[in-house]
mmCIF file of C-alpha atoms and ligand atoms in Angstrom:
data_model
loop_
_atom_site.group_PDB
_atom_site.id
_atom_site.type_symbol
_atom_site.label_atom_id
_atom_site.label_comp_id
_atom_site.label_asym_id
_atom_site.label_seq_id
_atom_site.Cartn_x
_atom_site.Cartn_y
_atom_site.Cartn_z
ATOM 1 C CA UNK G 1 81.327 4.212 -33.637
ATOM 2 C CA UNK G 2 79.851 3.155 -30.765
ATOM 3 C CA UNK G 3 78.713 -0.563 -29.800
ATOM 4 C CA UNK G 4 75.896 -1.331 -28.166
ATOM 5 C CA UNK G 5 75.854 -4.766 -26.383
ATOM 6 C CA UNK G 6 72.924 -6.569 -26.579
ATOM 7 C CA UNK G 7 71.367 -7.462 -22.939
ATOM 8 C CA UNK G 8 72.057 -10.990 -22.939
ATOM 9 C CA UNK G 9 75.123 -10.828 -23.811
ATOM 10 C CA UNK G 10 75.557 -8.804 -20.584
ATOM 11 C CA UNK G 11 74.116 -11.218 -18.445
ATOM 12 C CA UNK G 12 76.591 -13.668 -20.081
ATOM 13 C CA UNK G 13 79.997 -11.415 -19.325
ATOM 14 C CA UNK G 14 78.625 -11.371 -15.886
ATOM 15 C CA UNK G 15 78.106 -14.433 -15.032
ATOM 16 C CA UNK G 16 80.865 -16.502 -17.154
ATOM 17 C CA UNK G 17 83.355 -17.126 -14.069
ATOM 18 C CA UNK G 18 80.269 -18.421 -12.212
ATOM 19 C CA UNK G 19 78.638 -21.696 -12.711
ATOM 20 C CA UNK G 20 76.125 -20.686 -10.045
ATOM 21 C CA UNK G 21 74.819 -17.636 -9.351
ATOM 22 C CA UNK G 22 72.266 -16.487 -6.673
ATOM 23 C CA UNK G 23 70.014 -13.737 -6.987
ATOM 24 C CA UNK G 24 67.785 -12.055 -4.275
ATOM 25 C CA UNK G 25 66.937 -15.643 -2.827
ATOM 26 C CA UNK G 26 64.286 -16.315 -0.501
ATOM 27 C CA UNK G 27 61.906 -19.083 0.644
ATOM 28 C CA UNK G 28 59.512 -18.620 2.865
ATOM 29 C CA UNK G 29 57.611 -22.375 4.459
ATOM 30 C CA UNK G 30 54.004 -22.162 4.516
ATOM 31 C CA UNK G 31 52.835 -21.667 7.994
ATOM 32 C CA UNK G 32 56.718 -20.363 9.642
ATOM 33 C CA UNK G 33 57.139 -16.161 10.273
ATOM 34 C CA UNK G 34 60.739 -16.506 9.187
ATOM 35 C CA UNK G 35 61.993 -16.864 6.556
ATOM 36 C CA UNK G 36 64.380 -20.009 5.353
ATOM 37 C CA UNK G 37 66.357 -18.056 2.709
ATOM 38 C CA UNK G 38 66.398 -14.125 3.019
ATOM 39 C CA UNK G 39 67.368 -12.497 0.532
ATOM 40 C CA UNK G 40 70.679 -14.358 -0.131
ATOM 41 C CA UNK G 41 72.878 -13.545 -2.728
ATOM 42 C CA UNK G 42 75.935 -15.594 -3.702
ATOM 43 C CA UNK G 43 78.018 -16.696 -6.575
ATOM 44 C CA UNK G 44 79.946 -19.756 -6.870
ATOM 45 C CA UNK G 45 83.303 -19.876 -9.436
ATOM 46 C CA UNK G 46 83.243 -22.631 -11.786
ATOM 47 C CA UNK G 47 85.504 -25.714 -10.482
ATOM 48 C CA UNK G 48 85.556 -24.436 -6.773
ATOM 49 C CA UNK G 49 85.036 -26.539 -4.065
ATOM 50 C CA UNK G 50 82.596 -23.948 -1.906
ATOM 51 C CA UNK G 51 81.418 -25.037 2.085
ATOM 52 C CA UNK G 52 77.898 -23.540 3.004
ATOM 53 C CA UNK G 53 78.526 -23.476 6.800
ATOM 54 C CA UNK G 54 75.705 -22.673 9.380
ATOM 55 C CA UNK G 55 73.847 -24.313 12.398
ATOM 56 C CA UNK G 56 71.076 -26.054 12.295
ATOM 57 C CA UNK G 57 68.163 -24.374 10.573
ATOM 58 C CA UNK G 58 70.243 -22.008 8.741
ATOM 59 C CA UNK G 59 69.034 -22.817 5.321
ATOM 60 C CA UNK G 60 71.634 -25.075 3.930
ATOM 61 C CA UNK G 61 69.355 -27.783 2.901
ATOM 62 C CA UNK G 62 66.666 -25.642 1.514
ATOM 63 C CA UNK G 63 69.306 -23.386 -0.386
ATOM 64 C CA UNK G 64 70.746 -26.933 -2.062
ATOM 65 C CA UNK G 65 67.285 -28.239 -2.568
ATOM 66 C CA UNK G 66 66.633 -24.969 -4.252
ATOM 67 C CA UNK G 67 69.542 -25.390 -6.860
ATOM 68 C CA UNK G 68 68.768 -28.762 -7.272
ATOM 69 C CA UNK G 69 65.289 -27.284 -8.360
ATOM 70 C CA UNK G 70 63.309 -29.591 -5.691
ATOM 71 C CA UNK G 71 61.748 -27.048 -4.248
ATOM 72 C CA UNK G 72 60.975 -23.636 -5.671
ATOM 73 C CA UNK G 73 62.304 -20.390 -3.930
ATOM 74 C CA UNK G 74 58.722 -17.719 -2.507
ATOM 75 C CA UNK G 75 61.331 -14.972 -4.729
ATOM 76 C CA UNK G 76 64.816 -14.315 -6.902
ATOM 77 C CA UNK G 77 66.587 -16.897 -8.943
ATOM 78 C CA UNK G 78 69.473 -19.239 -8.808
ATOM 79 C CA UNK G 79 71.426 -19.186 -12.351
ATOM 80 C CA UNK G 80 73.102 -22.153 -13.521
ATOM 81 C CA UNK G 81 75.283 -22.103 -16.248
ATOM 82 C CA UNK G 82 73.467 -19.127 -16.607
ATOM 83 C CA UNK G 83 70.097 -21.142 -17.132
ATOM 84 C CA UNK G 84 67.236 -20.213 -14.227
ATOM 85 C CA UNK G 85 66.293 -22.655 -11.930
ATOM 86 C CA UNK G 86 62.486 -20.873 -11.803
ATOM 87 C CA UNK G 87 62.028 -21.118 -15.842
ATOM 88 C CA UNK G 88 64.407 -23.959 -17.057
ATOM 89 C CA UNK G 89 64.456 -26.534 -14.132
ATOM 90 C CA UNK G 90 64.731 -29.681 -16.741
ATOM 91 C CA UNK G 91 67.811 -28.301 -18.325
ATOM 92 C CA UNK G 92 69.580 -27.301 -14.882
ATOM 93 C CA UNK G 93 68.669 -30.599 -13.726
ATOM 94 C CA UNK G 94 71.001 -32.546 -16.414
ATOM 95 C CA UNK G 95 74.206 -30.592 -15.128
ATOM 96 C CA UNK G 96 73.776 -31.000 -11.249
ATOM 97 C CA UNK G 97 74.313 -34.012 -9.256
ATOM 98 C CA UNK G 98 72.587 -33.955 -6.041
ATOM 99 C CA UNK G 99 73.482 -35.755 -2.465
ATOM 100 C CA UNK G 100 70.310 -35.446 -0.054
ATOM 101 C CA UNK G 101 71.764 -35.915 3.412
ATOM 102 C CA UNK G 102 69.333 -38.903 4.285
ATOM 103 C CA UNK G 103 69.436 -40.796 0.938
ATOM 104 C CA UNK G 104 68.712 -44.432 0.741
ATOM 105 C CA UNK G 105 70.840 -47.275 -0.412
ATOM 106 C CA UNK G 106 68.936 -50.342 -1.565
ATOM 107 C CA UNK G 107 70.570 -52.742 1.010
ATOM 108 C CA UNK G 108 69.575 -56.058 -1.263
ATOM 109 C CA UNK G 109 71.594 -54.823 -3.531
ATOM 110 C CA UNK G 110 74.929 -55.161 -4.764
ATOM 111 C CA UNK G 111 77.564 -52.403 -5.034
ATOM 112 C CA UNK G 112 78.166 -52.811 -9.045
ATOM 113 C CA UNK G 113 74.092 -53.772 -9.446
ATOM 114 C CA UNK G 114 73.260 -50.573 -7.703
ATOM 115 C CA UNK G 115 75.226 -48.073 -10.193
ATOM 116 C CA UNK G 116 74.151 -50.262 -12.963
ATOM 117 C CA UNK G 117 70.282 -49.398 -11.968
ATOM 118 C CA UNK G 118 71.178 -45.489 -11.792
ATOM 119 C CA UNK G 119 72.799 -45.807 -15.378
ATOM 120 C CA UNK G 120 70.088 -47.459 -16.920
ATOM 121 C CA UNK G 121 67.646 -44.765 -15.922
ATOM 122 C CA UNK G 122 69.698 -42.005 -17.184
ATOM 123 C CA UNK G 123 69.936 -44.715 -20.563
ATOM 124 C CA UNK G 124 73.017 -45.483 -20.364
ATOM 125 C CA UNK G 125 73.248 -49.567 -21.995
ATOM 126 C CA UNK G 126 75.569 -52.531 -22.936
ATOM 127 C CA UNK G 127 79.448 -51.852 -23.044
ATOM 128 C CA UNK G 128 79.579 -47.902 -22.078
ATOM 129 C CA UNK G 129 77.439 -48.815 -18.913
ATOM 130 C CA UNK G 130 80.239 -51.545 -17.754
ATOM 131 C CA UNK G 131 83.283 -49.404 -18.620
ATOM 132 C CA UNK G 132 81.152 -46.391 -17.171
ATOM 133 C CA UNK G 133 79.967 -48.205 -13.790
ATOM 134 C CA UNK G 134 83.678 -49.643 -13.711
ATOM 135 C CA UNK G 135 85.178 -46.304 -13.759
ATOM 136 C CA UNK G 136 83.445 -44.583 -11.131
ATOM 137 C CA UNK G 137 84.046 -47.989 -9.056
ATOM 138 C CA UNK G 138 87.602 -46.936 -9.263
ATOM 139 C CA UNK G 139 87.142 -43.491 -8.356
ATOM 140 C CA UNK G 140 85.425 -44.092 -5.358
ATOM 141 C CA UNK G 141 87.667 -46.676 -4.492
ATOM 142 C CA UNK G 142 85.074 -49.539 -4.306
ATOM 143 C CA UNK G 143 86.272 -51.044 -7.349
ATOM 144 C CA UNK G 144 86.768 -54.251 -5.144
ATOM 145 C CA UNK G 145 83.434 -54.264 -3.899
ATOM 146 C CA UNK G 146 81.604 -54.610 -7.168
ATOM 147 C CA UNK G 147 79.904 -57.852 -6.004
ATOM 148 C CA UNK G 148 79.408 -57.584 -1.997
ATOM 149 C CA UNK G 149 75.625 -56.336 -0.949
ATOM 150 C CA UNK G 150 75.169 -52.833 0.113
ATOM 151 C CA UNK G 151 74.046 -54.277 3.503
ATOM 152 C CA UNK G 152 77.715 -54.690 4.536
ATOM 153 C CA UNK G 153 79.534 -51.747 3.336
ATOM 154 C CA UNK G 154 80.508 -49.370 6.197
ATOM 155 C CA UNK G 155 79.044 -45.867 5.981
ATOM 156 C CA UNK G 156 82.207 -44.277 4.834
ATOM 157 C CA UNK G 157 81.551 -46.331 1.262
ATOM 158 C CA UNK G 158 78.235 -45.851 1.587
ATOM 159 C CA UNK G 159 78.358 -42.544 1.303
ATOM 160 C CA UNK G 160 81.239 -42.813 -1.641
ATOM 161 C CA UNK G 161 78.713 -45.289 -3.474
ATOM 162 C CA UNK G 162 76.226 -42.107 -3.148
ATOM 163 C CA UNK G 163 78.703 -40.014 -4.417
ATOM 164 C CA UNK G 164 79.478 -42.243 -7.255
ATOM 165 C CA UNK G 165 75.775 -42.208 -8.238
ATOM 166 C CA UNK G 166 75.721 -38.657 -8.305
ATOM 167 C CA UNK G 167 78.233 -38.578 -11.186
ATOM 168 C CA UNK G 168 76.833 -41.411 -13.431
ATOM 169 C CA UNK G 169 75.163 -38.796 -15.562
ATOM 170 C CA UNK G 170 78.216 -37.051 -15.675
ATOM 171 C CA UNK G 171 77.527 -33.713 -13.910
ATOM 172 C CA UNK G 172 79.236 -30.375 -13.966
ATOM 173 C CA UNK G 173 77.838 -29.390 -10.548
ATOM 174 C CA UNK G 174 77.524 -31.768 -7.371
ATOM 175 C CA UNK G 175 75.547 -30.215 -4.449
ATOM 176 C CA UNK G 176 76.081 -32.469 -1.514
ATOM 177 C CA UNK G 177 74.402 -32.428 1.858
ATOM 178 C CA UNK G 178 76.239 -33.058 4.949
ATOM 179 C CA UNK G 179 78.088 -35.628 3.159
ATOM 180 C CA UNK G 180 80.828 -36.283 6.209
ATOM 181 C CA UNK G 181 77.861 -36.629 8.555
ATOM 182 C CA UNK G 182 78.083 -39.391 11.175
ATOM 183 C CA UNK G 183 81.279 -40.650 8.897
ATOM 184 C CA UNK G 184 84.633 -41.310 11.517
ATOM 185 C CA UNK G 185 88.021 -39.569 10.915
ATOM 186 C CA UNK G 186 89.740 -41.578 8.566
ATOM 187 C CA UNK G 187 86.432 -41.907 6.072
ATOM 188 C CA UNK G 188 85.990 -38.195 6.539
ATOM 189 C CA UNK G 189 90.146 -37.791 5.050
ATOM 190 C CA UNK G 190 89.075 -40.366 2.473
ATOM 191 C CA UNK G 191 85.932 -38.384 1.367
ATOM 192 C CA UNK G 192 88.193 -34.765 1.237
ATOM 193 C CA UNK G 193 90.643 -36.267 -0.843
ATOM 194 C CA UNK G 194 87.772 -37.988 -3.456
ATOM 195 C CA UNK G 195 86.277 -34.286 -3.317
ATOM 196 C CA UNK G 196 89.512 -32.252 -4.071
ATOM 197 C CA UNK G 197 90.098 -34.926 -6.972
ATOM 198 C CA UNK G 198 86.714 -34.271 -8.472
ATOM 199 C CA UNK G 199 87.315 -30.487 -7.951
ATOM 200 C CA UNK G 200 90.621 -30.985 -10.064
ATOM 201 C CA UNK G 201 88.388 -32.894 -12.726
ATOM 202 C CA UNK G 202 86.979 -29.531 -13.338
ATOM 203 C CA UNK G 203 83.564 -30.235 -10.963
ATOM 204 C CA UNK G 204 82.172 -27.483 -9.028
ATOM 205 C CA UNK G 205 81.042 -28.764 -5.594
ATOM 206 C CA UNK G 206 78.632 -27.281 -3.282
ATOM 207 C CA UNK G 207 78.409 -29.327 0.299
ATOM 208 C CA UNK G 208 77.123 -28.149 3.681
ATOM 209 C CA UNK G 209 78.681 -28.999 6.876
ATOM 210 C CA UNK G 210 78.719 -27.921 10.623
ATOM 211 C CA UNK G 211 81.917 -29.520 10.733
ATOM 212 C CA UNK G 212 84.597 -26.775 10.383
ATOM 213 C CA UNK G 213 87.591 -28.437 10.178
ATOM 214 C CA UNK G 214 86.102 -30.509 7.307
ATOM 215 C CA UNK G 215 85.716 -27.526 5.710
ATOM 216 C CA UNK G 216 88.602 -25.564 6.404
ATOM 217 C CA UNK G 217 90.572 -28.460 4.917
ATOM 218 C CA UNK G 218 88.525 -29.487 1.999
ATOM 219 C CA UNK G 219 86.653 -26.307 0.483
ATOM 220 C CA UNK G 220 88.466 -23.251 -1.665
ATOM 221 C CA UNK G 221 85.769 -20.677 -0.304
ATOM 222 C CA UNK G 222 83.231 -20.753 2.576
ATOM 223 C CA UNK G 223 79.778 -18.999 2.941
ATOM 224 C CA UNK G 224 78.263 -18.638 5.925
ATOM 225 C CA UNK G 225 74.558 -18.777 6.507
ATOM 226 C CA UNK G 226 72.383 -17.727 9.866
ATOM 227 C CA UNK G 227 69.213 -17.310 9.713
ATOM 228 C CA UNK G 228 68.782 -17.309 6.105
ATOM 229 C CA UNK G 229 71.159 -14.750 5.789
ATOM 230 C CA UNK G 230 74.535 -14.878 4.415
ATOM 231 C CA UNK G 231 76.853 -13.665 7.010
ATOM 232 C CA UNK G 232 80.091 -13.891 5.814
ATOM 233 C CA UNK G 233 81.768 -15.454 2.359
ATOM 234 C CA UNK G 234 85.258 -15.757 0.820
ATOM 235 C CA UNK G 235 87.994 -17.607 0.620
ATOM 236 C CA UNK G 236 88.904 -20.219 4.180
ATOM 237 C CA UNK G 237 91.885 -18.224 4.758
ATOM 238 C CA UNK G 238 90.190 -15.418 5.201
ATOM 239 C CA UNK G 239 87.121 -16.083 6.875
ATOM 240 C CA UNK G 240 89.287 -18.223 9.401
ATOM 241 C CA UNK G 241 91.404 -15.448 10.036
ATOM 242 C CA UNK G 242 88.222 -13.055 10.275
ATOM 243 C CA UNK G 243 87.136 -15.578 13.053
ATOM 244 C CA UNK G 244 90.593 -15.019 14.596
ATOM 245 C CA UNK G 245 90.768 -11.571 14.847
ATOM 246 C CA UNK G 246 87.017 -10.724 15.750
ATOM 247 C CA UNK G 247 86.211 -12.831 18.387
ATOM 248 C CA UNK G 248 86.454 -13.996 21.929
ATOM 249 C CA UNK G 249 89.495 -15.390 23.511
ATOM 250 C CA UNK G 250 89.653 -17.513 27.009
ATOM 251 C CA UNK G 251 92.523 -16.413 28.893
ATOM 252 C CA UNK G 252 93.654 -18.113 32.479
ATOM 253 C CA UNK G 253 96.005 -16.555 34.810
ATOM 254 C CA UNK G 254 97.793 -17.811 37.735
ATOM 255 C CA UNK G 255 99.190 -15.915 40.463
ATOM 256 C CA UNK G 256 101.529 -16.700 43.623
ATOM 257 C CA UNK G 257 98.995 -16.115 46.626
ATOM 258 C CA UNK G 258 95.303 -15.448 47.793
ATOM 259 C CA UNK G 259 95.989 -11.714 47.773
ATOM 260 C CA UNK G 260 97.485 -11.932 44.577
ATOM 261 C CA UNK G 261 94.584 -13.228 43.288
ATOM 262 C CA UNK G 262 92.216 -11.011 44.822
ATOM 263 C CA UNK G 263 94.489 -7.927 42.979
ATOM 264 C CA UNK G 264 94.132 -9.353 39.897
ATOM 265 C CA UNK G 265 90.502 -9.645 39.832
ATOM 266 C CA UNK G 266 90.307 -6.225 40.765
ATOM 267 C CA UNK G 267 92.433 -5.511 38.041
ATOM 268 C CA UNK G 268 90.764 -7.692 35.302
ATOM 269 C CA UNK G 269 87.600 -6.363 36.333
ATOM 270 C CA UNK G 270 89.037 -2.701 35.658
ATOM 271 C CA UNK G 271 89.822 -3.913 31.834
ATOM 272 C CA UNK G 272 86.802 -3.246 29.477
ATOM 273 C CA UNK G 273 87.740 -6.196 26.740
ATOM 274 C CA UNK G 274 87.148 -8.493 29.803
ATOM 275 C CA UNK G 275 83.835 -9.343 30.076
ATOM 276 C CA UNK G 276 82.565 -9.355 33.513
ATOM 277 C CA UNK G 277 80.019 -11.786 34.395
ATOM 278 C CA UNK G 278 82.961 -14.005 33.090
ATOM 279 C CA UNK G 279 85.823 -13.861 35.495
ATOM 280 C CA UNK G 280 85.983 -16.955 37.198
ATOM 281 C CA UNK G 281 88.115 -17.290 40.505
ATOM 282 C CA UNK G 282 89.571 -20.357 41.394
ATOM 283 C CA UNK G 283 90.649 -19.845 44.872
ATOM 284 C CA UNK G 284 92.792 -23.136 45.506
ATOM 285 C CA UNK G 285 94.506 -22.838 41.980
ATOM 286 C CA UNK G 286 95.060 -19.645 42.840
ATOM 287 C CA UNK G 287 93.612 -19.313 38.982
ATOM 288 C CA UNK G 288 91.721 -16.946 37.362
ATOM 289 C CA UNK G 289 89.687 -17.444 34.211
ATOM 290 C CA UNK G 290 88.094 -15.181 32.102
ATOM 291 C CA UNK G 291 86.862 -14.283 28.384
ATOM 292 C CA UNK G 292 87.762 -11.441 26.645
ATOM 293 C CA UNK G 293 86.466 -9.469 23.772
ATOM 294 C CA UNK G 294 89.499 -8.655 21.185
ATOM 295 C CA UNK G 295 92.909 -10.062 19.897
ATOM 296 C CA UNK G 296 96.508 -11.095 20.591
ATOM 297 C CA UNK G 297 97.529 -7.588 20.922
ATOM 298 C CA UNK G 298 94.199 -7.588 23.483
ATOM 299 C CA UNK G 299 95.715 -10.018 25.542
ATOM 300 C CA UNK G 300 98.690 -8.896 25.595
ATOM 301 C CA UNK G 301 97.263 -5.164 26.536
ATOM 302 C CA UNK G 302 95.873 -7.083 29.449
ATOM 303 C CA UNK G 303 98.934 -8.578 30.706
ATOM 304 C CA UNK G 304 100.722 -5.537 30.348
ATOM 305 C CA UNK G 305 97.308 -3.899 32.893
ATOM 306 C CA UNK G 306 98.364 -6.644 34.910
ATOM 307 C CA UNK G 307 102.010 -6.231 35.862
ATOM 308 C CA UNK G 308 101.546 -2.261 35.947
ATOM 309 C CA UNK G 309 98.525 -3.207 38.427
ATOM 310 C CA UNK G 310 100.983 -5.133 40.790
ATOM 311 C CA UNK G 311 100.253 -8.362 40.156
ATOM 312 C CA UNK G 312 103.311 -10.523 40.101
ATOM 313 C CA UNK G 313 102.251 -13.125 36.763
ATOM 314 C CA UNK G 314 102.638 -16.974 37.230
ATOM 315 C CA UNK G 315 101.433 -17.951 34.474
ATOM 316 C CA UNK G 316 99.366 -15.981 31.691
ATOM 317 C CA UNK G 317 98.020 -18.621 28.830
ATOM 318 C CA UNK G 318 95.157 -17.585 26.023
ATOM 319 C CA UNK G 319 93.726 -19.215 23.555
ATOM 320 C CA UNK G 320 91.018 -18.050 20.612
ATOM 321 C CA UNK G 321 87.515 -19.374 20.322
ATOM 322 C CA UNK G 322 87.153 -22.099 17.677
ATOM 323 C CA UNK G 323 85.341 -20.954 14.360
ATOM 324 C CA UNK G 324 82.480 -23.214 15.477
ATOM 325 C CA UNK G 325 81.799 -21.145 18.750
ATOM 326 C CA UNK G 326 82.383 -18.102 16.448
ATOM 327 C CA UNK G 327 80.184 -18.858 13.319
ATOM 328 C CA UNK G 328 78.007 -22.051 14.582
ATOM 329 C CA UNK G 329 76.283 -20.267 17.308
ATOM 330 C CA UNK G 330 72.317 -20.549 16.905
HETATM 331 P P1 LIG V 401 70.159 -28.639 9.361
HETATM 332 O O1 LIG V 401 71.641 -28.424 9.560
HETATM 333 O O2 LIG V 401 69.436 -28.931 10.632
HETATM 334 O O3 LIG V 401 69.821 -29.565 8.245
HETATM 335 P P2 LIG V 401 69.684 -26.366 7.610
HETATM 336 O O4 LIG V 401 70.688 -25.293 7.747
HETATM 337 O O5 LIG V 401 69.843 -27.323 6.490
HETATM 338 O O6 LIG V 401 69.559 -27.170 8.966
HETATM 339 P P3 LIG V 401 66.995 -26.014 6.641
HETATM 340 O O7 LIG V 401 66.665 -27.466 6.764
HETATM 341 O O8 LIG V 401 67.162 -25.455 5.293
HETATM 342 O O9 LIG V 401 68.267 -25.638 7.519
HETATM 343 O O10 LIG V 401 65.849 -25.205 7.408
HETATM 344 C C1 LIG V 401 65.797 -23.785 7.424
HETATM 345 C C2 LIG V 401 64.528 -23.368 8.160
HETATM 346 O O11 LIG V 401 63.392 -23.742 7.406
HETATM 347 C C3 LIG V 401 64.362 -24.027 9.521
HETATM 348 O O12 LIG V 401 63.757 -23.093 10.390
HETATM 349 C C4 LIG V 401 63.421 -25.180 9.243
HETATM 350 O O13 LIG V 401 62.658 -25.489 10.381
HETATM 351 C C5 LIG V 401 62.546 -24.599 8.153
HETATM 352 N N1 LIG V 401 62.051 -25.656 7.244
HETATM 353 C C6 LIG V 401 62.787 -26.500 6.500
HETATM 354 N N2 LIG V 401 62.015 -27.305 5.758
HETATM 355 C C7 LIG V 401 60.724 -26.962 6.049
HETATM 356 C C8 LIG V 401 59.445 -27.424 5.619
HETATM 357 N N3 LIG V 401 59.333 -28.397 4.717
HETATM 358 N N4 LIG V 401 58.374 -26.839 6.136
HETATM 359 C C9 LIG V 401 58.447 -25.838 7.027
HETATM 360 N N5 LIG V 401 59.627 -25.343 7.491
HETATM 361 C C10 LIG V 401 60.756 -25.900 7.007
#
């Protein structure tokens, strides 16, 4: 006998590793040609920590503020928990948690006063709002800072006070704009390790960033957006190594004398991965500098060009572009 599967249950086996899933997205602004969001599709494991990376005016904001259902998408859907953001935005509301990237602290306030106020609007009262307020005090590791105004704390806490606001309704999902924005090394460590912990507490996080190495050492996959369009997605290792392999590399060479060096920029010239308008000749350094198009085994092709050219070799030193020159550039 044969069983036939009704169609939601389809949708369901499809989506059940997924706590978000994006469908045909797009958002067109009143009044711009382009659009913000084109046609994006995405999905997002359950208890990942995923990086939307892109430069400015890529579409991270409006793809969060989409999920968060602030905004409304000009086409497709965004299914969370397999609920749709377009018909159900009440009930995807109670399982997301959303960071703006501007939001405001009230400054008069205290640290424990503030999270009290966010836990009385969701109605939380008496005894569970204490031991509730205390605990995500001692998360964020501001559990000492219950009583001191929000004027004084330094942005770092700030933006862990944010976070802990975020989570006072208890949310599955936290979508998080630019949260390491503007914060300084050692509150930017702080901030990864509070966001791997929530990951392990079963949270799926969404945050956008134009800082890569933020990224690279915080997130379990990255998706990256230009335009509106997604350009590349999967997990850091590989897109990192995608970055690697693909793209430009700066090489310098040295040589022993002037018509050394005048030989070897005949002979870079000669070598297609070099590209041209790039070689730069450093006549008291006797140094030339260059870009070129490929990989290690490029680079090495080209020293190889070099020596059977003539050139007697100094020094040959290259180094790959960093994944913000290769995926950051607007
Ligand atoms: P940033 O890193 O600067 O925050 P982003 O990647 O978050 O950039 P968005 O803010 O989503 O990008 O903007 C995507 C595009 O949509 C940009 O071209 C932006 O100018 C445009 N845009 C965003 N909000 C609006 C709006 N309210 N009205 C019109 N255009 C908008």
């Amino acid at each position: 006998m044969t069983e036939t599967i009704a169609p939601s249950t389809v949708a369901n086996v499809i989506t059940a590793d997924y706590t978000i899933v994006i469908q045909n997205l797009t958002k067109r602004y009143p009044g711009r040609r382009e659009a913000a969001l084109d046609n994006l599709n995405l999905s997002i494991p359950s208890s990942q920590i995923l990086g939307l990376i892109g430069a400015n005016g890529a579409g991270k904001t409006t793809l969060l503020k989409i999920i968060a259902t602030l905004i409304s998408s000009s086409g497709g859907d965004v299914l969370v928990n397999n609920v749709s953001v377009r018909k159900k935005p009440q009930e995807v509301r109670r399982l997301i948690g959303y960071l703006p990237d501007d939001f405001g602290l009230y400054e008069e306030m205290r640290v424990g006063e503030y999270l009290e106020y966010f836990a009385a609007c969701y109605g939380i009262q008496g005894k569970a709002r204490s031991r509730l307020v205390n605990e995500l005090l001692q998360l964020v590791d501001l559990g000492d800072r219950r009583k001191e105004s929000l004027r004084g704390l330094s942005r770092g806490m700030k933006q862990r006070l944010g976070l802990a606001r975020c989570l006072v309704n208890d949310p599955q999902i936290l979508l998080l704009d630019e949260p390491a924005n503007g914060l300084d090394p050692r509150a930017r460590i702080e901030l990864r390790e509070l966001l791997r912990e929530l990951s392990r507490m079963g949270k799926t996080i969404v945050l956008s960033s134009n800082i890569l190495v933020d990224m690279n050492e915080c997130c379990d996959t990255l998706a990256v957006l230009a335009g509106g369009k997604l350009t590349a997605h999967g997990p850091v290792s590989q897109i990192s190594s995608q970055g690697e392999s693909q793209k430009n590399r700066s090489v310098s060479i040295r040589v022993i004398n002037q018509a050394d060096l005048a030989k070897a920029y005949e002979a870079a010239r000669a070598f297609p991965p070099v590209v041209e308008d790039s070689i730069e000749v450093d006549q008291a350094g006797l140094r030339l500098e260059l870009t070129l198009v490929g990989d290690e085994p490029t680079c090495a092709a080209l020293l190889s060009h070099l020596i059977a050219s003539g050139v007697p070799i100094v020094h040959f030193g290259q180094t790959a572009a960093r994944l913000e020159e290769i995926f950051l550039e607007s």
